[in-house]
Amino acid sequence: MAFQTTVPAAKPAPFIEGGWTGFNPHFTLTNPDEGMWVAGTPGPIIGRFAFANVANGKVTSAHPGASDVRVGFVHRDQPAIIAGLLAGDNNQAVSGQGIDLLEDGPVAAKFAAGVAKTGLLVYASYADGSCRAAVAASPATTTYAATTASGSPNLTGVGAGAAPGQPVTGTGIPANTYLVSVSGTTAVMSANATASGSITVTANTDFETLWRTRSVCAAGELAKISVRG
């Protein structure tokens, strides 16, 4: 985000994406290695959820496809580097620097589809950590035709919506399987297929967090979110 050079409105916005919206306590996500989380490459986006890979301590907006991953919200109070006097910057954390993730706290998040009412659960995209509000047990899904081979973890012909971390189901795909990596139209699953052939794959594109909406907003605007209220 560049330095402000104009006044866009007579009244300032009530809060800023990723910023605090109240004075209730906030809680940070602890690294089990007792070290600080580090922004991965590319750096996570402020104002969204991010995925912390416990194996290496790196945090990214996109799910890394690892088995042990923690999820937290990237708030605005982060270390930053602005190279050059009065140079502009953006909402992306700097790769390689320490970063804090929130387990809970009163913050503002952007919702592309808006928020219809308070108390809805917040879903975070596996692809980029962006937010969606919905009732419980209603993750967004995508379907695509793919080909499997018995004893192989590969899915060929996956759709554009496939991303690491997404749980997948379909004929010959074992329960609790997720995508470890995606390259072009080929994905690698966390388990081997038990059957061969062309199948319809259903993938959850976002997951249900513990956070809830605390205000309403129109499409593309900001809403307050927190876990405990």
PDB file of N, CA and C in Angstrom, residues 27-30 37 48-54 58-64 68-74 100-104 122-126 129-130 207-211 227:
ATOM      1  N   PHE A  27      -4.931 -12.951  20.457  1.00  0.00           N
ATOM      2  CA  PHE A  27      -4.082 -14.091  20.783  1.00  0.00           C
ATOM      3  C   PHE A  27      -3.317 -14.510  19.531  1.00  0.00           C
ATOM      4  N   THR A  28      -2.009 -14.690  19.675  1.00  0.00           N
ATOM      5  CA  THR A  28      -1.189 -15.080  18.538  1.00  0.00           C
ATOM      6  C   THR A  28      -1.039 -16.594  18.453  1.00  0.00           C
ATOM      7  N   LEU A  29      -0.791 -17.064  17.253  1.00  0.00           N
ATOM      8  CA  LEU A  29      -0.613 -18.492  16.990  1.00  0.00           C
ATOM      9  C   LEU A  29       0.819 -18.878  17.330  1.00  0.00           C
ATOM     10  N   THR A  30       0.990 -19.794  18.253  1.00  0.00           N
ATOM     11  CA  THR A  30       2.309 -20.175  18.740  1.00  0.00           C
ATOM     12  C   THR A  30       2.980 -21.190  17.818  1.00  0.00           C
ATOM     13  N   TRP A  37       7.366 -17.484  13.504  1.00  0.00           N
ATOM     14  CA  TRP A  37       7.016 -17.837  12.138  1.00  0.00           C
ATOM     15  C   TRP A  37       7.744 -16.904  11.180  1.00  0.00           C
ATOM     16  N   ARG A  48      -5.639 -11.336   5.314  1.00  0.00           N
ATOM     17  CA  ARG A  48      -6.193 -12.634   4.931  1.00  0.00           C
ATOM     18  C   ARG A  48      -5.687 -13.699   5.898  1.00  0.00           C
ATOM     19  N   PHE A  49      -6.198 -14.897   5.737  1.00  0.00           N
ATOM     20  CA  PHE A  49      -5.666 -16.025   6.482  1.00  0.00           C
ATOM     21  C   PHE A  49      -4.424 -16.545   5.771  1.00  0.00           C
ATOM     22  N   ALA A  50      -3.550 -17.188   6.540  1.00  0.00           N
ATOM     23  CA  ALA A  50      -2.334 -17.756   5.979  1.00  0.00           C
ATOM     24  C   ALA A  50      -2.067 -19.101   6.631  1.00  0.00           C
ATOM     25  N   PHE A  51      -1.238 -19.892   5.963  1.00  0.00           N
ATOM     26  CA  PHE A  51      -0.957 -21.260   6.385  1.00  0.00           C
ATOM     27  C   PHE A  51       0.497 -21.360   6.844  1.00  0.00           C
ATOM     28  N   ALA A  52       0.697 -21.832   8.068  1.00  0.00           N
ATOM     29  CA  ALA A  52       2.031 -21.970   8.640  1.00  0.00           C
ATOM     30  C   ALA A  52       2.451 -23.434   8.588  1.00  0.00           C
ATOM     31  N   ASN A  53       3.516 -23.709   7.856  1.00  0.00           N
ATOM     32  CA  ASN A  53       4.048 -25.066   7.730  1.00  0.00           C
ATOM     33  C   ASN A  53       4.907 -25.353   8.957  1.00  0.00           C
ATOM     34  N   VAL A  54       4.446 -26.251   9.816  1.00  0.00           N
ATOM     35  CA  VAL A  54       5.154 -26.543  11.064  1.00  0.00           C
ATOM     36  C   VAL A  54       6.535 -27.122  10.794  1.00  0.00           C
ATOM     37  N   LYS A  58       7.545 -21.734   7.832  1.00  0.00           N
ATOM     38  CA  LYS A  58       7.251 -20.714   6.830  1.00  0.00           C
ATOM     39  C   LYS A  58       5.743 -20.518   6.664  1.00  0.00           C
ATOM     40  N   VAL A  59       5.360 -19.273   6.415  1.00  0.00           N
ATOM     41  CA  VAL A  59       3.953 -18.889   6.314  1.00  0.00           C
ATOM     42  C   VAL A  59       3.662 -18.371   4.911  1.00  0.00           C
ATOM     43  N   THR A  60       2.608 -18.883   4.285  1.00  0.00           N
ATOM     44  CA  THR A  60       2.201 -18.443   2.950  1.00  0.00           C
ATOM     45  C   THR A  60       0.688 -18.304   2.893  1.00  0.00           C
ATOM     46  N   SER A  61       0.212 -17.469   1.968  1.00  0.00           N
ATOM     47  CA  SER A  61      -1.231 -17.326   1.778  1.00  0.00           C
ATOM     48  C   SER A  61      -1.829 -18.572   1.145  1.00  0.00           C
ATOM     49  N   ALA A  62      -1.049 -19.273   0.333  1.00  0.00           N
ATOM     50  CA  ALA A  62      -1.494 -20.516  -0.290  1.00  0.00           C
ATOM     51  C   ALA A  62      -1.078 -21.697   0.578  1.00  0.00           C
ATOM     52  N   HIS A  63      -1.941 -22.675   0.692  1.00  0.00           N
ATOM     53  CA  HIS A  63      -1.632 -23.867   1.483  1.00  0.00           C
ATOM     54  C   HIS A  63      -0.405 -24.562   0.893  1.00  0.00           C
ATOM     55  N   PRO A  64       0.571 -24.972   1.727  1.00  0.00           N
ATOM     56  CA  PRO A  64       1.784 -25.595   1.196  1.00  0.00           C
ATOM     57  C   PRO A  64       1.625 -27.064   0.816  1.00  0.00           C
ATOM     58  N   ASP A  68       1.183 -31.133   8.347  1.00  0.00           N
ATOM     59  CA  ASP A  68       1.064 -30.435   9.629  1.00  0.00           C
ATOM     60  C   ASP A  68       1.106 -28.937   9.375  1.00  0.00           C
ATOM     61  N   VAL A  69      -0.073 -28.338   9.305  1.00  0.00           N
ATOM     62  CA  VAL A  69      -0.203 -26.925   8.960  1.00  0.00           C
ATOM     63  C   VAL A  69      -1.103 -26.227   9.970  1.00  0.00           C
ATOM     64  N   ARG A  70      -0.675 -25.063  10.456  1.00  0.00           N
ATOM     65  CA  ARG A  70      -1.490 -24.238  11.330  1.00  0.00           C
ATOM     66  C   ARG A  70      -2.055 -23.074  10.518  1.00  0.00           C
ATOM     67  N   VAL A  71      -3.200 -22.569  10.946  1.00  0.00           N
ATOM     68  CA  VAL A  71      -3.873 -21.497  10.210  1.00  0.00           C
ATOM     69  C   VAL A  71      -4.073 -20.302  11.128  1.00  0.00           C
ATOM     70  N   GLY A  72      -3.738 -19.116  10.639  1.00  0.00           N
ATOM     71  CA  GLY A  72      -3.936 -17.906  11.416  1.00  0.00           C
ATOM     72  C   GLY A  72      -4.211 -16.726  10.513  1.00  0.00           C
ATOM     73  N   PHE A  73      -4.623 -15.619  11.114  1.00  0.00           N
ATOM     74  CA  PHE A  73      -4.947 -14.412  10.368  1.00  0.00           C
ATOM     75  C   PHE A  73      -3.748 -13.471  10.383  1.00  0.00           C
ATOM     76  N   VAL A  74      -3.453 -12.871   9.226  1.00  0.00           N
ATOM     77  CA  VAL A  74      -2.313 -11.952   9.105  1.00  0.00           C
ATOM     78  C   VAL A  74      -2.797 -10.527   9.376  1.00  0.00           C
ATOM     79  N   ASP A 100       3.761 -12.512  12.666  1.00  0.00           N
ATOM     80  CA  ASP A 100       2.807 -12.977  13.669  1.00  0.00           C
ATOM     81  C   ASP A 100       1.499 -13.368  12.994  1.00  0.00           C
ATOM     82  N   LEU A 101       0.897 -14.438  13.480  1.00  0.00           N
ATOM     83  CA  LEU A 101      -0.428 -14.851  13.031  1.00  0.00           C
ATOM     84  C   LEU A 101      -1.366 -14.842  14.222  1.00  0.00           C
ATOM     85  N   LEU A 102      -2.617 -14.469  13.990  1.00  0.00           N
ATOM     86  CA  LEU A 102      -3.602 -14.402  15.061  1.00  0.00           C
ATOM     87  C   LEU A 102      -4.426 -15.682  15.142  1.00  0.00           C
ATOM     88  N   GLU A 103      -4.628 -16.144  16.374  1.00  0.00           N
ATOM     89  CA  GLU A 103      -5.627 -17.183  16.637  1.00  0.00           C
ATOM     90  C   GLU A 103      -6.989 -16.550  16.884  1.00  0.00           C
ATOM     91  N   ASP A 104      -6.973 -15.322  17.383  1.00  0.00           N
ATOM     92  CA  ASP A 104      -8.216 -14.608  17.674  1.00  0.00           C
ATOM     93  C   ASP A 104      -7.881 -13.134  17.877  1.00  0.00           C
ATOM     94  N   VAL A 122     -16.417 -18.002   9.079  1.00  0.00           N
ATOM     95  CA  VAL A 122     -15.517 -17.510   8.042  1.00  0.00           C
ATOM     96  C   VAL A 122     -14.772 -18.693   7.428  1.00  0.00           C
ATOM     97  N   TYR A 123     -14.815 -18.767   6.114  1.00  0.00           N
ATOM     98  CA  TYR A 123     -14.085 -19.801   5.370  1.00  0.00           C
ATOM     99  C   TYR A 123     -12.888 -19.155   4.688  1.00  0.00           C
ATOM    100  N   ALA A 124     -11.757 -19.855   4.689  1.00  0.00           N
ATOM    101  CA  ALA A 124     -10.531 -19.340   4.085  1.00  0.00           C
ATOM    102  C   ALA A 124     -10.155 -20.179   2.873  1.00  0.00           C
ATOM    103  N   SER A 125      -9.792 -19.519   1.788  1.00  0.00           N
ATOM    104  CA  SER A 125      -9.428 -20.198   0.552  1.00  0.00           C
ATOM    105  C   SER A 125      -8.092 -20.915   0.685  1.00  0.00           C
ATOM    106  N   TYR A 126      -8.043 -22.165   0.222  1.00  0.00           N
ATOM    107  CA  TYR A 126      -6.771 -22.889   0.200  1.00  0.00           C
ATOM    108  C   TYR A 126      -5.792 -22.238  -0.773  1.00  0.00           C
ATOM    109  N   GLY A 129      -5.990 -17.695   0.820  1.00  0.00           N
ATOM    110  CA  GLY A 129      -6.326 -17.224   2.155  1.00  0.00           C
ATOM    111  C   GLY A 129      -7.450 -16.223   2.219  1.00  0.00           C
ATOM    112  N   SER A 130      -8.086 -15.902   1.091  1.00  0.00           N
ATOM    113  CA  SER A 130      -9.178 -14.922   1.088  1.00  0.00           C
ATOM    114  C   SER A 130     -10.398 -15.477   1.811  1.00  0.00           C
ATOM    115  N   PHE A 207     -11.942 -23.790   3.574  1.00  0.00           N
ATOM    116  CA  PHE A 207     -12.212 -24.583   4.770  1.00  0.00           C
ATOM    117  C   PHE A 207     -12.791 -23.702   5.864  1.00  0.00           C
ATOM    118  N   GLU A 208     -13.458 -24.345   6.785  1.00  0.00           N
ATOM    119  CA  GLU A 208     -14.172 -23.661   7.861  1.00  0.00           C
ATOM    120  C   GLU A 208     -13.230 -23.338   9.008  1.00  0.00           C
ATOM    121  N   THR A 209     -13.040 -22.045   9.283  1.00  0.00           N
ATOM    122  CA  THR A 209     -12.230 -21.640  10.425  1.00  0.00           C
ATOM    123  C   THR A 209     -13.122 -21.526  11.665  1.00  0.00           C
ATOM    124  N   LEU A 210     -12.531 -21.136  12.777  1.00  0.00           N
ATOM    125  CA  LEU A 210     -13.291 -20.909  14.001  1.00  0.00           C
ATOM    126  C   LEU A 210     -13.785 -19.469  14.106  1.00  0.00           C
ATOM    127  N   TRP A 211     -13.394 -18.634  13.156  1.00  0.00           N
ATOM    128  CA  TRP A 211     -13.742 -17.215  13.197  1.00  0.00           C
ATOM    129  C   TRP A 211     -15.180 -16.993  12.735  1.00  0.00           C
ATOM    130  N   VAL A 227     -13.009 -14.652  16.872  1.00  0.00           N
ATOM    131  CA  VAL A 227     -13.436 -15.991  17.294  1.00  0.00           C
ATOM    132  C   VAL A 227     -14.385 -15.900  18.481  1.00  0.00           C
TER     133      VAL A 227
END
